[in-house]
Structures are given as structure tokens and as C-alpha cells.
Short mmCIF file of C-alpha atoms in Angstrom, two decimals:
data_model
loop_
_atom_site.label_atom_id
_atom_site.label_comp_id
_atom_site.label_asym_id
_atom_site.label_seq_id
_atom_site.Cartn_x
_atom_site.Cartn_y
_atom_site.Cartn_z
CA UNK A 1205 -55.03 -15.27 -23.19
CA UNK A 1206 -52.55 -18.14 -23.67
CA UNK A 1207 -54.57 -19.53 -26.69
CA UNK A 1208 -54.33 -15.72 -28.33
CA UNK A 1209 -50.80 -15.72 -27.65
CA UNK A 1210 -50.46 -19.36 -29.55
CA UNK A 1211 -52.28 -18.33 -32.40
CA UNK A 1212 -50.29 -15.21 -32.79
CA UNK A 1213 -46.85 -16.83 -32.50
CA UNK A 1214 -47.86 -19.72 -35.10
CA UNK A 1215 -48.75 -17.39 -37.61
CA UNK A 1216 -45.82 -14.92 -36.99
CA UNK A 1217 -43.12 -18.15 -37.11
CA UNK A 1218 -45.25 -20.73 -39.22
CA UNK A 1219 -47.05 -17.85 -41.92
CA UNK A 1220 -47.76 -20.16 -45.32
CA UNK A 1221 -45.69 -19.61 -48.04
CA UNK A 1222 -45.95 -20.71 -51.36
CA UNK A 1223 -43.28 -22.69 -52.74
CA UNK A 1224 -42.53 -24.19 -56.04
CA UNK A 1225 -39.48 -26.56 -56.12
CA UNK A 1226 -40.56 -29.15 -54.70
CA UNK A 1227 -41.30 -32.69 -56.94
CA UNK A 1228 -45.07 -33.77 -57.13
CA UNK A 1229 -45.11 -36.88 -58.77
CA UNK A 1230 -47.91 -37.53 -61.47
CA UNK A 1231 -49.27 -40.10 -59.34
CA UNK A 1232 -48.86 -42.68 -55.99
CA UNK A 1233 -48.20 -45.47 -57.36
CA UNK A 1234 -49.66 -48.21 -54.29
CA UNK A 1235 -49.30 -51.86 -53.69
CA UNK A 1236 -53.00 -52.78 -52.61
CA UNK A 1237 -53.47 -56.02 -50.03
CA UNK A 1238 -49.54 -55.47 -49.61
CA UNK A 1239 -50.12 -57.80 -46.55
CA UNK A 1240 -51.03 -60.89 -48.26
CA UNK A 1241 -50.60 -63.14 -51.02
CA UNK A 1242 -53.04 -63.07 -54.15
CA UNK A 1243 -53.77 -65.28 -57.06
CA UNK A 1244 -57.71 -63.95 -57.89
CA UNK A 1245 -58.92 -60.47 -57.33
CA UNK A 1246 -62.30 -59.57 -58.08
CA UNK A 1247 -63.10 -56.14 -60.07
CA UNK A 1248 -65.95 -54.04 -60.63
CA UNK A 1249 -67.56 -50.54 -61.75
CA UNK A 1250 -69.46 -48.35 -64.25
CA UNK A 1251 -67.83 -48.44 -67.66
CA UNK A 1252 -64.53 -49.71 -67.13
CA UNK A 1253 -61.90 -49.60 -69.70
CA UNK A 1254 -59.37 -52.54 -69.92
CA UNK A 1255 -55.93 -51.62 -71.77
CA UNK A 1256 -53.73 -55.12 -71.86
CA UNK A 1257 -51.08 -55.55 -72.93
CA UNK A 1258 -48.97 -58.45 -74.59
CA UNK A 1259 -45.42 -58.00 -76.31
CA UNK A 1260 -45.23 -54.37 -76.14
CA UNK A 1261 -48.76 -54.24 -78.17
CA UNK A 1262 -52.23 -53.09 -76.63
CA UNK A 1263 -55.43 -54.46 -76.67
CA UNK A 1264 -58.24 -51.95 -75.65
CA UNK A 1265 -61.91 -53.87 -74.37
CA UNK A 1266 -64.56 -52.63 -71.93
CA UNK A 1267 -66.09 -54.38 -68.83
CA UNK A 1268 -68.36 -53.52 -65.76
CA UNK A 1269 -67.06 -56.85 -64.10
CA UNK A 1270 -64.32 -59.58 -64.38
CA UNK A 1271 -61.94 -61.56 -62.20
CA UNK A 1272 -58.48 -61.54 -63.10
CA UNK A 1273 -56.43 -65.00 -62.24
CA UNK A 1274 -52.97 -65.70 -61.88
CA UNK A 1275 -52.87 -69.56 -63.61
CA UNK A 1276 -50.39 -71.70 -62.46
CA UNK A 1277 -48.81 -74.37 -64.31
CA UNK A 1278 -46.99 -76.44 -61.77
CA UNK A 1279 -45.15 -78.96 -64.64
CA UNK A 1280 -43.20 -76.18 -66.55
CA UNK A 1281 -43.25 -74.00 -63.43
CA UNK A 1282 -44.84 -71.37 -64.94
CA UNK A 1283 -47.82 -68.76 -64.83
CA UNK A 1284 -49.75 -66.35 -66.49
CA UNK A 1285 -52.19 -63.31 -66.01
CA UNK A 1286 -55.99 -64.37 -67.64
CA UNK A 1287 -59.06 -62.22 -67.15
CA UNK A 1288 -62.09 -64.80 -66.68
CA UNK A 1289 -64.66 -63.41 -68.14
CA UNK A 1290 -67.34 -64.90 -70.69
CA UNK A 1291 -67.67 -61.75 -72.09
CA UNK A 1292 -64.52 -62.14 -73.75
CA UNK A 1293 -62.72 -64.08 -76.86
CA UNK A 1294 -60.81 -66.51 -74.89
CA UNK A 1295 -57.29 -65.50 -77.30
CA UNK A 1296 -57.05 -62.50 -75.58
CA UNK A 1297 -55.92 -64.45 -72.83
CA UNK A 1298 -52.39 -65.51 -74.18
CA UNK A 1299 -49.74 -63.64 -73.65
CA UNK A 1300 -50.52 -60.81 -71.35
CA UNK A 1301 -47.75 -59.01 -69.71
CA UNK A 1302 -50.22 -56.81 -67.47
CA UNK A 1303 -53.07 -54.76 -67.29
CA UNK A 1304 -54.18 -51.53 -66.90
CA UNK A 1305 -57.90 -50.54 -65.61
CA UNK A 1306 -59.53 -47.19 -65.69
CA UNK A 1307 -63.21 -45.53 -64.85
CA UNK A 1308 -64.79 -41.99 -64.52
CA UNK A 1309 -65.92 -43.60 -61.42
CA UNK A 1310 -64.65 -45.85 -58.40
CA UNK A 1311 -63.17 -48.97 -59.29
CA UNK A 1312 -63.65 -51.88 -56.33
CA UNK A 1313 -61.42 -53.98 -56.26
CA UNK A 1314 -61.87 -57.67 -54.04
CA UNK A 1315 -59.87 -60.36 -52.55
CA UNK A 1316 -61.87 -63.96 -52.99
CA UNK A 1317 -61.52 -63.62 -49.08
CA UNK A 1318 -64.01 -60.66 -48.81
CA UNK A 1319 -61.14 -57.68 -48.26
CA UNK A 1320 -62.19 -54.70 -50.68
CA UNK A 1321 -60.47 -51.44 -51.47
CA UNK A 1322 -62.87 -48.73 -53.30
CA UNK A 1323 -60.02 -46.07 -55.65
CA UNK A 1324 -60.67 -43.41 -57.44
CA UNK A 1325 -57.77 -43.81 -60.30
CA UNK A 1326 -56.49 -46.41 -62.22
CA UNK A 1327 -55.06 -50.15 -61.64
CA UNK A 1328 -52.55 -51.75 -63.00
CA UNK A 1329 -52.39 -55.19 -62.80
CA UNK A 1330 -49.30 -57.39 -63.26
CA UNK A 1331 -47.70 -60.96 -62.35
CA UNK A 1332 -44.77 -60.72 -59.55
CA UNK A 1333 -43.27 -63.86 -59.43
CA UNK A 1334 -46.24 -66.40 -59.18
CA UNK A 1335 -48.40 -63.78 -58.16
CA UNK A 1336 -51.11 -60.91 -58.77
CA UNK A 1337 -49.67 -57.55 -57.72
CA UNK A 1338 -52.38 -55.21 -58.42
CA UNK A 1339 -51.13 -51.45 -58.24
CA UNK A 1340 -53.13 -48.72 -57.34
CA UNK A 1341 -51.78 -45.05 -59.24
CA UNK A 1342 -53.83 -42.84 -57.68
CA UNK A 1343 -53.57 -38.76 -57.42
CA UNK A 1344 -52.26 -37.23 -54.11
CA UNK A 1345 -55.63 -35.81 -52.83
CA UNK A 1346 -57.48 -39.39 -54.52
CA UNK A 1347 -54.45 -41.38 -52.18
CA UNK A 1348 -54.66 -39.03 -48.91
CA UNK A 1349 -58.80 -39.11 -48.58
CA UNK A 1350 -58.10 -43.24 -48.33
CA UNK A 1351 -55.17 -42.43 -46.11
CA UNK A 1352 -57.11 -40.64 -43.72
CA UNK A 1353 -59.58 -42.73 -43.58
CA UNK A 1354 -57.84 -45.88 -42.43
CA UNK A 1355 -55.20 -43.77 -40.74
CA UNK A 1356 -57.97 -42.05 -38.12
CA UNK A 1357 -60.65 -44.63 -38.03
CA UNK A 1358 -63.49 -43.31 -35.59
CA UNK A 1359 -61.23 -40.23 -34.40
CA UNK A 1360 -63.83 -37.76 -35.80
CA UNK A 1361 -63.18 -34.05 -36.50
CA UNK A 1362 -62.26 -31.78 -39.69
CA UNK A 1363 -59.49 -29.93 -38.32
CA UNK A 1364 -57.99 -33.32 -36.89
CA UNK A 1365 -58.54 -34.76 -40.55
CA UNK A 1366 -56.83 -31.30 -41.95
CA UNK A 1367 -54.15 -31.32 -39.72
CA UNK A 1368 -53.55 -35.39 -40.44
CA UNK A 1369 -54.31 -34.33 -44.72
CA UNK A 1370 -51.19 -32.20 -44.15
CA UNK A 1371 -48.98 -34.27 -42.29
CA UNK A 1372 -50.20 -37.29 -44.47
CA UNK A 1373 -49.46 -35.25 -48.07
CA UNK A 1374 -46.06 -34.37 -46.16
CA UNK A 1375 -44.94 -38.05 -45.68
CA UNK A 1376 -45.92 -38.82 -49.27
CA UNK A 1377 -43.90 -35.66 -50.79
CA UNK A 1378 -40.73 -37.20 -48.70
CA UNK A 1379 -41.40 -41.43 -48.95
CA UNK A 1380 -43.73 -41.43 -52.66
CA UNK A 1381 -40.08 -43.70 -53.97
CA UNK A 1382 -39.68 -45.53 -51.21
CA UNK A 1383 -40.18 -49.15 -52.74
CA UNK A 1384 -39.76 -48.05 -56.31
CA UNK A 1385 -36.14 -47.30 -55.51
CA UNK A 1386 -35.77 -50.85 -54.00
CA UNK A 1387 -36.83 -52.09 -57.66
CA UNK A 1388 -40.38 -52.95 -56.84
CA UNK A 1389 -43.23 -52.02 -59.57
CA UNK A 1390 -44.83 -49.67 -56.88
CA UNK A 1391 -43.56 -46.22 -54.36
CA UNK A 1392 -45.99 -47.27 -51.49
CA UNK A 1393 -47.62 -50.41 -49.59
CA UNK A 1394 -51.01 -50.11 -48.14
CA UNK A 1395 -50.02 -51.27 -44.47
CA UNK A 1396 -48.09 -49.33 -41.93
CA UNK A 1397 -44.73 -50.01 -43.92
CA UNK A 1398 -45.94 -46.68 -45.70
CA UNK A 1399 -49.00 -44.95 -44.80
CA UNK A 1400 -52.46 -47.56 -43.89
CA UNK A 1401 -54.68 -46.84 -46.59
CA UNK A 1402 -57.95 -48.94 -47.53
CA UNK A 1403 -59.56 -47.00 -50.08
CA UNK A 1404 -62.24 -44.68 -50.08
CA UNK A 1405 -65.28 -45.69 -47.79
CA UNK A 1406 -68.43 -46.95 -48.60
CA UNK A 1407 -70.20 -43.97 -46.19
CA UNK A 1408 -71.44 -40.79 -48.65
CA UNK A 1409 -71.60 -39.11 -45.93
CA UNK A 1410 -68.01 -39.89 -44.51
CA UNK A 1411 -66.63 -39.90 -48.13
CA UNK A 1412 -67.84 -35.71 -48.58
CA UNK A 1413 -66.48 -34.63 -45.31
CA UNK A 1414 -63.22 -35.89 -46.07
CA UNK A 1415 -63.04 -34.98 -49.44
CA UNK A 1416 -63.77 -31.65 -47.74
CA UNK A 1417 -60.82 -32.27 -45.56
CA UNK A 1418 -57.96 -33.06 -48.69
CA UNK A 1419 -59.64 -29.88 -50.62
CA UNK A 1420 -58.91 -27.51 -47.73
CA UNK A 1421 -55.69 -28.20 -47.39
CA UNK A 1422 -54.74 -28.51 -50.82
CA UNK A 1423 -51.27 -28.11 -51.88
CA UNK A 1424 -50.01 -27.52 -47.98
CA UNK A 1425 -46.96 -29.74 -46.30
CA UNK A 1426 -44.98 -29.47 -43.27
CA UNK A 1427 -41.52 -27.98 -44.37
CA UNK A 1428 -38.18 -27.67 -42.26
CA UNK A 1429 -36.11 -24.33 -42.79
CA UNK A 1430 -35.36 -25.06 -46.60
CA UNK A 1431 -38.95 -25.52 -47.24
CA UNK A 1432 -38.33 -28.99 -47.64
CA UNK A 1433 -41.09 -31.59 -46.36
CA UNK A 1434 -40.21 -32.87 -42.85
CA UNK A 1435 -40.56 -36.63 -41.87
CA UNK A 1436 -43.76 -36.08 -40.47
CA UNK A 1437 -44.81 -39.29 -38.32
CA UNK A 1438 -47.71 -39.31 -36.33
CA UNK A 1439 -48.79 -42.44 -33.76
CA UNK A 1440 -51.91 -43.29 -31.68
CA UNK A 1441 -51.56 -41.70 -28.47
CA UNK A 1442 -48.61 -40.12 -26.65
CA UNK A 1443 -49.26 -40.61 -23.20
CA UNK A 1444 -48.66 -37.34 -22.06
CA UNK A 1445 -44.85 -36.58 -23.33
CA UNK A 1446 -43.64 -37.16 -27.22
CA UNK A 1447 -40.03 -38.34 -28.29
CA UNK A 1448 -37.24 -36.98 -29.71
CA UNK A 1449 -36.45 -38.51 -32.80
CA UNK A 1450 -33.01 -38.77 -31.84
CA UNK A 1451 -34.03 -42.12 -29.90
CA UNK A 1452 -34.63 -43.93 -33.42
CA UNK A 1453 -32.88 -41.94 -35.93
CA UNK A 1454 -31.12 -38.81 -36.69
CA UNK A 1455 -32.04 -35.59 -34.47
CA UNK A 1456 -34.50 -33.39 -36.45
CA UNK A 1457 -35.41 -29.64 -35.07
CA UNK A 1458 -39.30 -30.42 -35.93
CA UNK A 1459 -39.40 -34.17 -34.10
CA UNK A 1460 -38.68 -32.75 -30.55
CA UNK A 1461 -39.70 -33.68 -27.14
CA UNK A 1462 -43.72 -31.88 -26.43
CA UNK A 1463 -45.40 -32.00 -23.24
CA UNK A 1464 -49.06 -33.18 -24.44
CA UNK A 1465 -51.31 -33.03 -21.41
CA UNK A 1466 -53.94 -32.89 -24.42
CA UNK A 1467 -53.55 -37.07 -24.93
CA UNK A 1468 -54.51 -37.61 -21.11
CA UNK A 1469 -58.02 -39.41 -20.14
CA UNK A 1470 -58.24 -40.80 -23.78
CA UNK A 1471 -58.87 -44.21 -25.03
CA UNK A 1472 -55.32 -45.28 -25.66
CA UNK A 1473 -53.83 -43.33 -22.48
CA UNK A 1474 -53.14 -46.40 -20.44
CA UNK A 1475 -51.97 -50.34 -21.02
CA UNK A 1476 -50.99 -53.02 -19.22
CA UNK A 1477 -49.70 -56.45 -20.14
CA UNK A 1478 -48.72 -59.66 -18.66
CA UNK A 1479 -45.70 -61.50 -19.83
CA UNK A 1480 -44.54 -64.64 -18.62
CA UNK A 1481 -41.60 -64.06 -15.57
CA UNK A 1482 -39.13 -66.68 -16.89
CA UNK A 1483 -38.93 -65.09 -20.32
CA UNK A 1484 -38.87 -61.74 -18.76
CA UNK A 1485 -35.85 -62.57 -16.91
CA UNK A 1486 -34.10 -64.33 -19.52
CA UNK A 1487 -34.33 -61.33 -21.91
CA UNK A 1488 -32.77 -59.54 -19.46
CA UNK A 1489 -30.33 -61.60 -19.00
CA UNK A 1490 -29.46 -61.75 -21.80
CA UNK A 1491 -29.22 -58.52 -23.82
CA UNK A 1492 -27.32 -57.14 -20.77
CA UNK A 1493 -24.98 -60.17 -20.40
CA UNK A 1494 -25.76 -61.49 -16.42
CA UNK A 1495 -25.93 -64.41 -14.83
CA UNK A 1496 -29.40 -66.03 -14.29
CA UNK A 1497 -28.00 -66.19 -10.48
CA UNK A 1498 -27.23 -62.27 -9.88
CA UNK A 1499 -29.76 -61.35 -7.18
CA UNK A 1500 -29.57 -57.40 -7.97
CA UNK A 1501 -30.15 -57.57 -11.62
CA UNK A 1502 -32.91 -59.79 -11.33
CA UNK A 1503 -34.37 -57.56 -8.96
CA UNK A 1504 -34.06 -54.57 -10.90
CA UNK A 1505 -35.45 -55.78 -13.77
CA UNK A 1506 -38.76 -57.31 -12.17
CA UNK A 1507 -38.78 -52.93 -10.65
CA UNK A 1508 -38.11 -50.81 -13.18
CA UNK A 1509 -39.88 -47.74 -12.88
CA UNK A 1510 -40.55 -45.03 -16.07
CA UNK A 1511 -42.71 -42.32 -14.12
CA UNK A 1512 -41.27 -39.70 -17.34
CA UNK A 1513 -40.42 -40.77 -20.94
CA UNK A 1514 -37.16 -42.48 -20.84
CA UNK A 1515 -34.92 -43.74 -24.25
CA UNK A 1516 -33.26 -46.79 -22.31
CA UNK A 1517 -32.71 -48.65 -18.99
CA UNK A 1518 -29.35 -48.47 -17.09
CA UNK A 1519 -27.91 -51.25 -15.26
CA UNK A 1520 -24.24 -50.83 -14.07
CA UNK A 1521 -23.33 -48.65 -16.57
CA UNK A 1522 -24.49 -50.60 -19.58
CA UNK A 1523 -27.53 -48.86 -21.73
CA UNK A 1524 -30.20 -50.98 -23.40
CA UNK A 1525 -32.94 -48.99 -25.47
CA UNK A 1526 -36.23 -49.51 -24.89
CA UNK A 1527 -37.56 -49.75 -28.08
CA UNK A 1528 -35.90 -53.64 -28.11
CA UNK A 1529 -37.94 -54.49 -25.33
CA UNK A 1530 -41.34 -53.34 -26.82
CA UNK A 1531 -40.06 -55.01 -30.19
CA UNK A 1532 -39.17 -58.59 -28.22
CA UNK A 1533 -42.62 -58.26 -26.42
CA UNK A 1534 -44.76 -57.02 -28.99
CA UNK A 1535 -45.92 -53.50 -26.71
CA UNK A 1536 -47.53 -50.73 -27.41
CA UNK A 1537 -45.15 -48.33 -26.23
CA UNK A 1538 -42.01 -47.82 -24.78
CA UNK A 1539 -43.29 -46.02 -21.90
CA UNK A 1540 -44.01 -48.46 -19.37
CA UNK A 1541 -42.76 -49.75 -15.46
CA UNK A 1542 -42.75 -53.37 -14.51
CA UNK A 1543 -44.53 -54.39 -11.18
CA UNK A 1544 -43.63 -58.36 -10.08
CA UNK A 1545 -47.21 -59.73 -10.08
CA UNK A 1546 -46.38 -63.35 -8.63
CA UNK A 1547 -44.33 -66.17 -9.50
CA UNK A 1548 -45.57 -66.92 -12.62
CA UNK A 1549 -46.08 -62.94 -14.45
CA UNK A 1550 -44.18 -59.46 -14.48
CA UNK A 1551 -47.10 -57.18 -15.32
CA UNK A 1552 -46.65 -54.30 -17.58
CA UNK A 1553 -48.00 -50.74 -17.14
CA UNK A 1554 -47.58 -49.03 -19.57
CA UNK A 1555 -48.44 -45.57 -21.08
CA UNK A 1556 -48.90 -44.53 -24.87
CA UNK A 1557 -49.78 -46.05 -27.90
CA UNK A 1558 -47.50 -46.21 -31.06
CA UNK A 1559 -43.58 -45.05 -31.42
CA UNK A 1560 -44.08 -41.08 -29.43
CA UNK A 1561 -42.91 -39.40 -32.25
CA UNK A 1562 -44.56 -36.29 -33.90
CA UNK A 1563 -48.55 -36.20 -33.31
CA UNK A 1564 -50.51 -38.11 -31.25
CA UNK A 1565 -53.86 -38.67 -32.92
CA UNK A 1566 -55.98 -38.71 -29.42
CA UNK A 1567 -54.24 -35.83 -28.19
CA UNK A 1568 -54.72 -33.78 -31.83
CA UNK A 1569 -58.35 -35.09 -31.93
CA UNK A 1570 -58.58 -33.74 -28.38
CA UNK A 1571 -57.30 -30.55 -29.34
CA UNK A 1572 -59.54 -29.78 -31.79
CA UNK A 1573 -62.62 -30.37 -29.84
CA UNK A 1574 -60.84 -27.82 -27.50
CA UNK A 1575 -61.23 -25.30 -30.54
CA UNK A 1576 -57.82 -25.35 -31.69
CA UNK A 1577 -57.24 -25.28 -35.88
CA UNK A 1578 -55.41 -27.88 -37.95
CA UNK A 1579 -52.67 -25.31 -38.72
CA UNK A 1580 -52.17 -24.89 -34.75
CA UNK A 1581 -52.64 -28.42 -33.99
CA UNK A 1582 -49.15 -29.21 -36.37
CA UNK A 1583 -47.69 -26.12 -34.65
CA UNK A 1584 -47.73 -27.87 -31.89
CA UNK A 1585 -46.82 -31.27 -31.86
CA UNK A 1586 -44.37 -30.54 -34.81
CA UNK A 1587 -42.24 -27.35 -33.32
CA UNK A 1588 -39.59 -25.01 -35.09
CA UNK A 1589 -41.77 -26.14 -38.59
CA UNK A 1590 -43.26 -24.57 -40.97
CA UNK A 1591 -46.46 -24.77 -43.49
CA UNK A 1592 -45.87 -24.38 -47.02
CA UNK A 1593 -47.60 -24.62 -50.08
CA UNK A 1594 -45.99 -25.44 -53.36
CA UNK A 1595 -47.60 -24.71 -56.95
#
């Protein structure tokens, strides 16, 4: 009874809509290996076609494989962009202001240390400084099947990769700028300063069931009252009890406080950590101002206790957030209580993984072996929403 009453309150208050407003860009425009620094990539596929260009003039070849270099020249601090290749008239390599690589097909693109990203697009390559910056412009569904893919790992389940397709398009509707208005050549990284996303995977298998994922949800976001698209985060695991928003940025009606019993038992549930005692203390010290000598602060601190979601801890009136103790300490939540192992470590246990915002991947994953759709899983962890579809 309770699961008939769910499914007929999320389609009475979250019924999809079509909508048309709303701006689609042409394509994501992403920084690949955003986490490193490259002077060589490696590229290959079936029939690709090489536009570069040099002083505002283009130069149209084809290749199936090719490195391209950034060349240093340390005397008259300068560099350059050459494609080494011996299939090609070694002129073409002067002057080239970037370059632009297309295919019918996938196009894999390789670090010299090994790290490969498989698109389904185009790449643009182009010198940043002293360095390669290859760019990825991919479609929305080509960009949310690698999204996915690296966002979920082995969480396996179509309506958990529907539900994160939808939350996933709805972060890129909202953030697809969010470098590009900084100045940078690109609107997204590839790390978890935008959305993780390592390509498409080598699995055929894997690659067709997500593919399947993208295509049944096409065109459908998470929208607030105006039918605009939400901030929708999502984390690992929310130990029982999501956040408010409100304890890291502005209150939104959709990023509320959920019970989530459904993220219990799971593999990210529970954590504990050790952390030295002396740097412990001296933390708390000194972000609430004591003395190293006060006996009932130091006490307090080497006890706190967090049996429910709390945004900060409370010492004589002063308020410290949480958030800057998981940030100094490198945790995976905020959720945790401090037991005073010996003289040497404070040990740390802690619930959660990730910020506690939004969904919790375990807990949707969890849900939908339960039965329950990608439409209700959002319903859920993403209240007072709405899904929308726009043309």
C-alpha cells in the first residue's frame, strides 16, 4: 500500500511536462585529463579527419593515427603544437594555432602515461600556455553515457542509471558555462570540479545498456517551480539522513533534509579514521580560539558525539561547521563522533560518504533493486521537484 500511494502522489505532483525555453547548447564543450599536465597525447580511430588550422586558414588531411606534441623551445621561451606523424609533409607543422579532429566513429584519445578516454564527437586540440589542452565537444546524450559511467562505477541497475541520466543532463543544463565564463577554452572539466567523466567504456556490453539508459530518458531534467533545472547534486552514500543545502549554500525547496533508511547496510554506510591526537587538539584549538590548557574544551572535543546529522559543533556558544573539519582532515563525511582511542589517536566514526546533499547513489541503487522507477527514485531524494522535458 505505501509504495501505491508513492507512485500515485509522484505522478499527481511530479506529471512530465514538456517545456521549451530552456537553452541546449550545441555541444559540451570538456577539458579531458583536466587533472594533469600534458605535452603528448596519443590519438587514434577509423578514418579520422584532421582540420588545422594556422592564421585563420585551414588545412584539411586524414589519419587513422598520430601523436600530437607540444615542442618547447626553452631559449626564446616559446612553443608550438606539431602532429608527429611520417605520414605527413613536415610544413604543415609551422604555424598551427589548433586542431580540430573528427570520426563517424570513437576517437581514443591517450596520455604517454597509459590514461585513455574513448568520445564519440569531436576534439579540438590547442596550446594553453606551454601546454596541450585537448577539448572534448561532445553532444549531451554522447557526454552523459561517459558521465554515468565514471559517475556510478560498479553500482549496476537501469533505473539507477536513468534516474542518475536525469539528474546528470540536469547539472549540465544549469553548469554547461561554468569554466567558459571564467575565460577558459572549455564549459566543463572531467574530474569532480564538474561532473567525473572518462569516456565511453571499452565493454559492448556495458556501452548498449547505457546507451539504453541516456535514450530513455531523453530530453528529461529535474526542474524547480519555473521549470527551470535544479542544482541537482548527488554523492556516494548518505548514511541514513541527507542535508539541507542550506548548510553549504543558499536554501533550495528541492535540496531538503530525506530520511534514507534505503542507504543502510551498503558498502559506503560506515567509516572510521585515525588522526593523530596532537593535531586534533590543536585544530580545535584553534578555529574556536582556546587555550591548549582548558581542561573542558579539550575534553569535549576528544567526545563529540553526532548520533543524527548535525551542520556544526557548539562549544560555549561559538558555532564551527563541520564541513571545515572534514576539509582540514580530508573525511568522507561530515557525519561522524570522535571516541579518544589512546594517547597517541582520536578515532573517527563516521557515517556517509560524499557532501549529503541530493541522492545518495547506494541508497538510489538500493532502491531500485527494491522495484522502485528512476522517475520515483528522483521523487524522492529530490522533494517538492519536478520532471520536465524540453523540445
Amino acid at each position: 500500500m505505501p509504495r501505491l500511494i508513492f507512485l500515485f502522489c509522484f505522478l499527481f505532483c511530479a506529471s512530465i511536462s514538456s517545456y521549451s525555453s530552456v537553452t541546449i547548447p550545441p555541444n559540451i564543450r570538456v577539458h579531458l585529463f583536466s587533472d594533469r599536465t600534458i605535452q603528448e597525447i596519443k590519438i587514434q580511430g577509423v578514418g579520422l579527419e584532421l582540420e588545422v588550422y594556422k592564421s585563420g586558414k585551414v588545412e584539411k588531411i586524414n589519419l587513422d593515427k598520430f601523436n600530437v606534441i607540444v615542442e618547447k623551445n626553452k631559449l626564446a621561451n616559446q612553443s608550438r603544437i606539431i602532429i608527429n606523424s611520417e605520414e605527413i609533409d613536415r610544413s604543415l607543422n609551422f604555424g598551427i594555432d589548433s586542431i580540430i579532429v573528427s570520426s563517424q566513429g570513437v576517437i581514443r584519445v591517450q596520455t604517454i602515461g597509459g590514461v585513455s578516454r574513448n568520445i564519440f564527437g569531436s576534439l579540438r586540440l590547442l596550446r594553453y600556455e606551454s601546454d596541450l589542452l585537448p577539448v572534448a565537444l561532445l553532444s549531451m546524450d554522447s557526454y552523459l553515457i561517459g558521465v554515468i559511467d565514471a559517475e556510478l562505477g560498479r553500482l549496476d541497475h537501469i533505473e539507477l542509471w536513468k534516474a542518475q541520466a536525469i539528474l546528470s543532463r540536469t547539472w549540465a543544463m544549469r553548469n554547461y558555462r561554468k569554466f567558459s565564463k571564467e575565460g577558459f577554452p572549455f564549459g566543463l572539466t572531467d574530474d569532480v570540479r564538474s561532473q567525473a567523466f572518462h569516456g565511453w567504456p571499452m565493454n559492448s556490453n556495458r556501452l548498449l545498456k547505457l546507451k539504453s539508459a541516456v535514450k530513455k530518458t531523453s530530453k528529461k531534467y529535474v526542474a524547480d517551480a519555473n521549470k527551470k533545472p535544479i542544482e541537482a547534486l548527488f554523492h556516494a552514500n548518505s548514511g541514513g539522513q541527507t542535508i539541507p543545502c542550506g548548510w553549504y549554500f543558499n536554501s533550495r525547496s528541492s535540496l531538503v533534509a530525506v530520511e534514507d533508511s534505503f542507504s543502510l547496510n551498503a558498502p559506503q554506510t560506515f567509516w572510521e579514521k585515525r588522526i593523530d591526537k596532537k593535531q586534533w587538539l590543536a585544530f580545535g584549538f584553534r578555529i574556536f580560539d582556546k587555550d591548549s590548557l582548558d581542561p573542558e574544551f579539550s575534553k569535549f572535543i576528544l567526545s563529540f558525539q553526532q548520533p543524527e546529522r548535525l551542520e556544526s559543533v557548539v562549544f560555549g556558544g561559538v558555532k564551527k561547521r563541520l564541513r571545515i573539519f572534514r576539509e582540514r582532515f580530508s573525511l568522507r563525511s561530515t557525519w561522524f563522533s570522535v571516541v579518544d582511542s589512546d594517547d597517541t589517536y582520536v578515532t573517527l566514526k563516521g557515517r556517509g560518504y560524499g557532501h549529503g546533499i541530493g541522492m545518495s547513489q547506494e541508497g538510489a541503487l538500493k532502491m531500485a533493486q527494491s522495484g522502485y522507477f528512476a522517475d520515483q527514485i528522483i521523487k524522492f531524494y529530490y522533494p517538492n521537484s519536478f520532471l520536465e522535458k524540453y523540445e
